[in-house]
Short mmCIF file of C-alpha atoms and ligand atoms in Angstrom, two decimals:
data_model
loop_
_atom_site.label_atom_id
_atom_site.label_comp_id
_atom_site.label_asym_id
_atom_site.label_seq_id
_atom_site.Cartn_x
_atom_site.Cartn_y
_atom_site.Cartn_z
CA MET A 1 22.10 -48.95 -14.85
CA ALA A 2 21.86 -50.05 -11.21
CA LEU A 3 22.32 -52.83 -8.64
CA ILE A 4 19.36 -53.89 -6.53
CA PHE A 5 20.24 -54.98 -2.98
CA HIS A 6 18.08 -57.05 -0.65
CA SER A 7 18.90 -58.39 2.81
CA SER A 8 17.04 -58.69 6.10
CA ILE A 9 19.97 -56.86 7.73
CA LYS A 10 19.59 -53.14 7.02
CA ARG A 11 22.97 -51.48 6.43
CA ASP A 12 22.11 -49.53 3.29
CA ASP A 13 24.54 -46.61 3.81
CA TRP A 14 27.40 -48.98 4.59
CA TRP A 15 26.79 -51.01 1.42
CA ARG A 16 26.47 -47.89 -0.73
CA ALA A 17 29.80 -46.55 0.55
CA GLU A 18 31.58 -49.90 0.37
CA MET A 19 30.51 -50.69 -3.21
CA ALA A 20 31.42 -47.13 -4.28
CA LYS A 21 35.03 -47.82 -3.17
CA HIS A 22 35.26 -50.63 -5.73
CA VAL A 23 32.82 -49.59 -8.50
CA PRO A 24 32.38 -45.79 -8.25
CA ASP A 25 29.91 -45.53 -11.16
CA LEU A 26 27.55 -48.17 -9.72
CA GLU A 27 24.12 -46.92 -8.64
CA MET A 28 22.82 -48.87 -5.63
CA ARG A 29 19.08 -49.25 -5.04
CA PHE A 30 17.62 -50.93 -1.98
CA HIS A 31 14.66 -53.25 -2.25
CA PRO A 32 11.72 -52.49 -2.30
CA ASP A 33 12.75 -49.06 -3.73
CA VAL A 34 13.41 -50.48 -7.16
CA GLY A 35 12.59 -47.48 -9.35
CA ASN A 36 12.30 -48.47 -13.00
CA PRO A 37 12.87 -52.28 -13.03
CA ASP A 38 14.44 -52.01 -16.48
CA ASP A 39 17.38 -50.08 -14.97
CA ILE A 40 18.43 -53.05 -12.86
CA GLU A 41 21.58 -54.69 -14.20
CA PHE A 42 22.75 -56.60 -11.10
CA ALA A 43 21.12 -58.09 -7.99
CA LEU A 44 22.91 -58.76 -4.69
CA CYS A 45 20.60 -60.53 -2.31
CA PHE A 46 19.58 -63.21 0.17
CA ASN A 47 15.98 -64.42 0.37
CA MET A 48 14.67 -61.95 -2.21
CA PRO A 49 10.84 -62.10 -2.12
CA GLU A 50 9.38 -64.53 -4.64
CA GLY A 51 8.76 -63.14 -8.13
CA GLU A 52 10.97 -60.05 -7.69
CA LEU A 53 14.06 -61.12 -9.68
CA ALA A 54 11.88 -62.09 -12.65
CA ARG A 55 10.75 -58.43 -12.92
CA PHE A 56 14.25 -57.29 -13.89
CA LYS A 57 14.46 -57.94 -17.63
CA ASN A 58 17.96 -56.46 -18.08
CA LEU A 59 19.79 -58.43 -15.36
CA LYS A 60 23.39 -59.30 -16.31
CA ALA A 61 24.24 -61.19 -13.10
CA ILE A 62 22.84 -62.21 -9.73
CA PHE A 63 25.01 -62.48 -6.61
CA SER A 64 24.21 -64.37 -3.42
CA LEU A 65 25.17 -62.66 -0.17
CA GLY A 66 26.23 -66.07 1.17
CA ALA A 67 27.71 -69.43 0.15
CA GLY A 68 24.31 -71.10 -0.22
CA VAL A 69 22.02 -70.50 -3.19
CA ASP A 70 19.05 -72.70 -2.25
CA HIS A 71 17.12 -69.53 -1.29
CA PHE A 72 17.00 -68.56 -4.99
CA PHE A 73 15.61 -71.87 -6.19
CA LYS A 74 12.61 -71.73 -3.81
CA ASP A 75 11.30 -69.10 -6.24
CA PRO A 76 9.69 -70.86 -9.25
CA THR A 77 10.10 -67.68 -11.31
CA PHE A 78 13.86 -67.41 -10.67
CA PRO A 79 15.50 -66.33 -13.98
CA LYS A 80 17.73 -69.37 -14.56
CA HIS A 81 19.30 -67.92 -17.72
CA VAL A 82 21.04 -65.14 -15.74
CA PRO A 83 24.54 -66.03 -14.42
CA LEU A 84 24.46 -66.58 -10.65
CA ALA A 85 27.49 -66.36 -8.35
CA ARG A 86 27.89 -67.25 -4.68
CA VAL A 87 30.42 -66.48 -1.95
CA VAL A 88 33.54 -68.62 -1.82
CA ASP A 89 36.00 -67.01 0.53
CA ASP A 90 38.98 -68.19 2.59
CA GLU A 91 37.76 -66.38 5.70
CA LEU A 92 34.26 -67.90 5.36
CA SER A 93 35.83 -71.37 5.06
CA ALA A 94 38.11 -70.74 8.04
CA ARG A 95 35.16 -69.59 10.17
CA MET A 96 33.19 -72.71 9.26
CA THR A 97 36.21 -74.84 10.13
CA GLU A 98 36.32 -73.14 13.56
CA TYR A 99 32.71 -74.18 14.12
CA VAL A 100 33.26 -77.74 12.92
CA VAL A 101 36.44 -78.22 14.94
CA GLN A 102 34.84 -76.71 18.06
CA HIS A 103 31.92 -79.14 17.95
CA VAL A 104 33.89 -82.18 16.77
CA LEU A 105 36.12 -81.66 19.82
CA ASN A 106 33.05 -81.27 22.07
CA HIS A 107 31.65 -84.56 20.77
CA HIS A 108 35.03 -86.28 20.81
CA ARG A 109 35.76 -85.21 24.42
CA ASP A 110 32.19 -85.92 25.64
CA GLN A 111 31.57 -82.32 26.69
CA LEU A 112 27.78 -82.77 26.80
CA THR A 113 28.18 -85.44 29.49
CA TYR A 114 30.39 -83.12 31.55
CA ASP A 115 27.83 -80.31 31.17
CA HIS A 116 25.14 -82.62 32.62
CA GLN A 117 27.50 -83.80 35.34
CA GLN A 118 28.32 -80.23 36.32
CA ARG A 119 24.62 -79.41 36.78
CA GLN A 120 24.35 -82.46 39.07
CA LYS A 121 27.69 -81.75 40.82
CA VAL A 122 29.02 -85.15 39.69
CA TRP A 123 32.79 -85.73 39.50
CA LYS A 124 33.22 -88.65 37.12
CA VAL A 125 35.98 -89.23 34.58
CA HIS A 126 35.36 -90.64 31.09
CA HIS A 127 38.15 -91.75 28.78
CA PRO A 128 37.71 -90.77 25.13
CA PRO A 129 39.90 -92.48 22.53
CA ALA A 130 42.81 -90.53 21.06
CA ALA A 131 41.95 -88.37 18.05
CA THR A 132 43.93 -90.82 15.93
CA ALA A 133 41.37 -93.50 16.81
CA ARG A 134 38.31 -91.27 16.16
CA LYS A 135 36.56 -91.36 12.80
CA VAL A 136 35.04 -88.12 11.54
CA GLY A 137 33.07 -88.08 8.29
CA ILE A 138 32.07 -85.02 6.29
CA LEU A 139 29.15 -85.01 3.88
CA GLY A 140 30.22 -82.53 1.19
CA LEU A 141 33.86 -81.83 0.33
CA GLY A 142 33.43 -78.48 -1.40
CA ALA A 143 34.89 -75.12 -0.41
CA LEU A 144 33.85 -75.59 3.25
CA GLY A 145 34.03 -79.37 3.68
CA ASN A 146 37.48 -79.57 2.10
CA HIS A 147 38.90 -76.92 4.48
CA ALA A 148 37.35 -78.54 7.55
CA ALA A 149 38.52 -82.02 6.50
CA LYS A 150 42.15 -80.92 6.10
CA THR A 151 42.15 -79.16 9.46
CA LEU A 152 40.60 -82.12 11.28
CA ALA A 153 43.17 -84.43 9.66
CA SER A 154 45.96 -82.12 10.85
CA LEU A 155 44.64 -82.60 14.42
CA GLY A 156 45.10 -86.33 13.97
CA PHE A 157 41.48 -87.43 13.39
CA GLN A 158 40.74 -90.20 10.88
CA VAL A 159 38.83 -88.13 8.35
CA SER A 160 36.70 -89.28 5.45
CA GLY A 161 34.40 -87.34 3.16
CA TRP A 162 31.57 -88.00 0.75
CA SER A 163 30.90 -85.94 -2.35
CA ARG A 164 29.49 -86.31 -5.82
CA SER A 165 32.95 -86.64 -7.40
CA LYS A 166 36.09 -88.28 -5.96
CA LYS A 167 38.62 -85.95 -4.25
CA GLU A 168 42.37 -86.11 -3.70
CA ILE A 169 42.89 -84.54 -0.27
CA PRO A 170 45.98 -85.59 1.71
CA SER A 171 45.08 -87.78 4.74
CA VAL A 172 41.35 -87.71 3.87
CA LYS A 173 39.56 -90.82 2.56
CA SER A 174 37.26 -89.87 -0.28
CA TYR A 175 33.96 -91.59 -1.08
CA ALA A 176 31.83 -90.53 -4.01
CA GLY A 177 28.29 -90.95 -5.23
CA ALA A 178 25.25 -92.81 -3.97
CA GLY A 179 27.00 -96.17 -4.45
CA GLU A 180 29.65 -95.37 -1.81
CA LEU A 181 27.45 -93.63 0.76
CA ASP A 182 26.70 -96.72 2.88
CA GLN A 183 30.35 -97.69 3.11
CA PHE A 184 31.25 -94.13 4.13
CA LEU A 185 28.54 -94.05 6.82
CA SER A 186 29.48 -97.43 8.29
CA GLU A 187 32.82 -95.99 9.43
CA VAL A 188 31.73 -92.58 10.79
CA GLU A 189 31.56 -91.80 14.52
CA ILE A 190 31.09 -88.03 14.19
CA LEU A 191 29.15 -86.99 11.08
CA VAL A 192 29.31 -83.39 9.80
CA CYS A 193 26.92 -82.18 7.09
CA LEU A 194 28.33 -79.54 4.74
CA LEU A 195 26.22 -80.33 1.70
CA PRO A 196 24.33 -77.71 -0.28
CA LEU A 197 20.55 -77.99 -0.12
CA THR A 198 19.27 -79.42 -3.40
CA GLU A 199 16.45 -81.74 -4.48
CA GLU A 200 18.90 -84.64 -4.04
CA THR A 201 20.12 -83.71 -0.56
CA GLU A 202 16.88 -82.54 1.08
CA GLY A 203 16.01 -84.93 3.93
CA ILE A 204 19.28 -86.88 3.55
CA LEU A 205 19.80 -86.87 7.34
CA ASN A 206 16.97 -89.31 8.02
CA ALA A 207 16.24 -92.54 9.91
CA ASP A 208 17.70 -94.69 7.11
CA LEU A 209 20.99 -92.82 7.16
CA PHE A 210 21.19 -92.77 10.96
CA ALA A 211 20.66 -96.56 11.05
CA LYS A 212 23.74 -96.99 8.85
CA LEU A 213 26.00 -95.15 11.32
CA PRO A 214 27.74 -97.14 14.07
CA GLU A 215 26.05 -97.24 17.50
CA GLY A 216 26.86 -94.07 19.49
CA ALA A 217 27.58 -91.86 16.47
CA SER A 218 26.84 -88.14 16.64
CA LEU A 219 25.79 -85.43 14.20
CA ILE A 220 26.88 -81.85 13.53
CA ASN A 221 24.71 -80.00 11.02
CA PRO A 222 25.82 -76.56 9.85
CA GLY A 223 24.54 -77.32 6.30
CA ARG A 224 20.86 -76.43 5.91
CA GLY A 225 17.82 -77.18 8.07
CA PRO A 226 15.89 -79.17 5.45
CA HIS A 227 18.79 -81.68 5.18
CA LEU A 228 17.54 -83.03 8.51
CA VAL A 229 14.34 -84.92 9.32
CA GLU A 230 14.10 -83.60 12.87
CA GLU A 231 11.71 -86.30 14.18
CA ASP A 232 14.09 -89.02 12.92
CA LEU A 233 16.99 -87.46 14.79
CA ILE A 234 15.00 -87.27 18.02
CA LYS A 235 14.06 -90.97 17.68
CA ALA A 236 17.68 -91.97 17.00
CA LEU A 237 18.85 -90.01 20.07
CA ASP A 238 16.05 -91.31 22.32
CA SER A 239 16.71 -94.92 21.33
CA GLY A 240 20.38 -94.46 22.26
CA HIS A 241 21.53 -95.36 18.73
CA MET A 242 22.98 -91.85 18.42
CA SER A 243 24.76 -90.08 21.27
CA CYS A 244 24.25 -86.35 20.59
CA ALA A 245 23.80 -83.66 17.95
CA THR A 246 24.80 -80.06 17.37
CA LEU A 247 22.49 -78.15 15.06
CA ASP A 248 23.07 -74.70 13.57
CA VAL A 249 20.36 -74.65 10.91
CA PHE A 250 16.67 -75.55 10.97
CA ARG A 251 13.75 -76.13 8.64
CA THR A 252 12.06 -73.09 10.22
CA GLU A 253 14.29 -70.22 11.34
CA PRO A 254 14.17 -68.76 13.91
CA LEU A 255 13.53 -72.15 15.53
CA PRO A 256 9.94 -71.97 16.90
CA GLU A 257 9.60 -71.79 20.67
CA ASP A 258 7.57 -75.01 20.76
CA SER A 259 10.20 -77.08 18.91
CA PRO A 260 11.21 -80.16 20.94
CA LEU A 261 14.78 -79.62 19.73
CA TRP A 262 15.28 -76.69 22.14
CA SER A 263 14.98 -78.76 25.29
CA HIS A 264 16.36 -82.12 24.15
CA GLU A 265 19.16 -83.05 26.54
CA LYS A 266 21.32 -84.54 23.77
CA ILE A 267 21.00 -81.60 21.38
CA ARG A 268 23.00 -78.39 21.32
CA ILE A 269 21.66 -75.49 19.30
CA THR A 270 23.30 -72.44 17.71
CA PRO A 271 21.23 -69.84 15.79
CA HIS A 272 22.61 -70.18 12.22
CA VAL A 273 25.95 -68.62 13.08
CA ALA A 274 28.45 -71.28 11.99
CA SER A 275 30.01 -69.00 9.38
CA ILE A 276 28.67 -65.64 8.30
CA ALA A 277 30.18 -63.98 5.25
CA ALA A 278 31.97 -60.72 6.16
CA PRO A 279 30.30 -57.85 4.24
CA ASN A 280 33.59 -56.18 3.25
CA ARG A 281 34.81 -59.44 1.69
CA VAL A 282 31.49 -60.01 -0.09
CA ALA A 283 31.60 -56.45 -1.45
CA ALA A 284 35.11 -56.92 -2.87
CA LEU A 285 34.12 -60.25 -4.45
CA VAL A 286 30.92 -58.84 -5.95
CA ALA A 287 32.81 -55.83 -7.33
CA GLN A 288 35.23 -58.16 -9.15
CA ASN A 289 32.29 -60.01 -10.62
CA ILE A 290 30.52 -56.82 -11.71
CA ILE A 291 33.64 -55.86 -13.65
CA ARG A 292 33.83 -59.36 -15.16
CA ALA A 293 30.14 -59.27 -16.14
CA ARG A 294 30.56 -55.87 -17.77
CA ASN A 295 33.51 -57.27 -19.75
CA GLY A 296 31.46 -60.28 -20.81
CA GLU A 297 33.70 -62.66 -18.79
CA LYS A 298 32.57 -65.72 -16.81
CA LEU A 299 31.81 -64.93 -13.16
CA LEU A 300 33.99 -66.15 -10.30
CA ASN A 301 32.26 -68.88 -8.25
CA GLN A 302 29.49 -69.22 -10.79
CA VAL A 303 26.75 -71.65 -9.76
CA ASP A 304 25.68 -74.56 -11.96
CA VAL A 305 21.99 -73.72 -11.93
CA ASP A 306 20.92 -77.12 -13.33
CA ARG A 307 22.87 -78.97 -10.61
CA GLY A 308 21.47 -76.59 -7.95
CA TYR A 309 24.78 -75.63 -6.29
P1 LIG B 1 30.24 -76.36 -2.41
O1 LIG B 1 31.62 -75.83 -2.56
O2 LIG B 1 29.28 -76.23 -3.52
O3 LIG B 1 30.38 -77.91 -1.99
C1 LIG B 1 29.32 -78.78 -1.97
C2 LIG B 1 29.82 -80.21 -1.78
O4 LIG B 1 28.70 -81.09 -1.67
C3 LIG B 1 30.67 -80.69 -2.96
O5 LIG B 1 31.74 -81.48 -2.51
C4 LIG B 1 29.68 -81.54 -3.75
O6 LIG B 1 30.27 -82.59 -4.50
C5 LIG B 1 28.84 -82.13 -2.64
N1 LIG B 1 27.52 -82.54 -3.12
C6 LIG B 1 26.52 -81.78 -3.61
N2 LIG B 1 25.46 -82.53 -3.97
C7 LIG B 1 25.81 -83.80 -3.70
C8 LIG B 1 25.16 -85.06 -3.86
N3 LIG B 1 23.93 -85.15 -4.38
N4 LIG B 1 25.82 -86.17 -3.48
C9 LIG B 1 27.08 -86.10 -2.99
N5 LIG B 1 27.75 -84.95 -2.81
C10 LIG B 1 27.13 -83.82 -3.16
O7 LIG B 1 29.53 -75.71 -1.13
P2 LIG B 1 30.23 -75.02 0.14
O8 LIG B 1 30.70 -73.65 -0.20
O9 LIG B 1 31.21 -75.98 0.71
O10 LIG B 1 28.96 -74.85 1.10
C11 LIG B 1 28.17 -75.97 1.51
C12 LIG B 1 26.90 -75.50 2.19
O11 LIG B 1 27.18 -75.03 3.51
C13 LIG B 1 26.20 -74.30 1.54
O12 LIG B 1 25.44 -74.70 0.43
C14 LIG B 1 25.31 -73.81 2.68
O13 LIG B 1 24.07 -74.47 2.64
C15 LIG B 1 26.07 -74.24 3.94
N6 LIG B 1 26.56 -73.07 4.71
C16 LIG B 1 26.11 -72.89 5.97
C17 LIG B 1 26.57 -71.81 6.72
C18 LIG B 1 26.15 -71.61 8.15
O14 LIG B 1 26.46 -70.57 8.73
N7 LIG B 1 25.46 -72.55 8.75
C19 LIG B 1 27.50 -70.91 6.15
C20 LIG B 1 27.92 -71.12 4.85
C21 LIG B 1 27.45 -72.21 4.12
P3 LIG B 1 31.27 -82.24 -5.75
O15 LIG B 1 32.48 -81.57 -5.13
O16 LIG B 1 31.61 -83.56 -6.30
O17 LIG B 1 30.50 -81.33 -6.65
#
């Protein structure tokens, strides 16, 4: 029995050696060299081509190479009966928190304005409020949002978060469900999106939502590109209702050269790098789950396929 691996980053020899350290009897095959599809017991992948996973009739478990699993559900033939696990990892959370804190501080301290001023050789001082007077709101308080929220609170920010279920996080105000979204938004000056991409959250960052934020609010989106309606953001920035945005993820990646986002003076862009799972940590996590699956145990970080995350 074998594991089929698929990723756009080709490091086949590294993965073979790394997995052998943890599960010596595991045969690794690299897509598209599948061999007999009936031999495939496990799949470790990101953006597997549509229809491929459904060919493997003896799959015991599927593992995502990252925290997100929306890439699986784009495939209408995805075998929903097979247990699916994703990456939840302290280092991945810490890396995302670095990104969030970096850009919250940039927004808080008006760095974009100083970048423009530097290009024009303008020496002009602006006075941001203290962190204790700044309201940061996080959409999604899961593995990543929770970590970022705690860290921002420890820096003194007034932090709130919105999730499906209520959370108890020290110094973080928790809002839950559609009924509390408007109240959450009305108090947020810097909005961070760390939601998973599902049918319910696609397009959530739209004109309606932006209108509910206070004048001058800003956005940081390291969630997923399709959370954002890009035209609505541009309108909100151009009207002056929103002050700036930092975007890491896009509906089309790489971001096309003709996208107006590239050259918008109030937008900062990073190329989907907010937090990338370290392969050695993913390998160790997947190995644990292979052993669990072979023993008939529930997987670690198993995804609720019906909920979509
Ligand atoms: P997670 O642990 O599954 O957390 C998701 C959070 O979103 C939970 O708090 C959940 O609420 C909330 N949520 C989901 N659907 C909701 C809805 N309809 N209404 C309100 N709240 C909702 O996910 P995670 O590990 O934190 O990762 C979040 C996302 O970050 C990933 O899915 C991925 O898209 C993105 N990501 C991006 C990068 C990057 O480099 N840019 C890297 C890693 C991950 P409950 O807690 O109540 O269930």
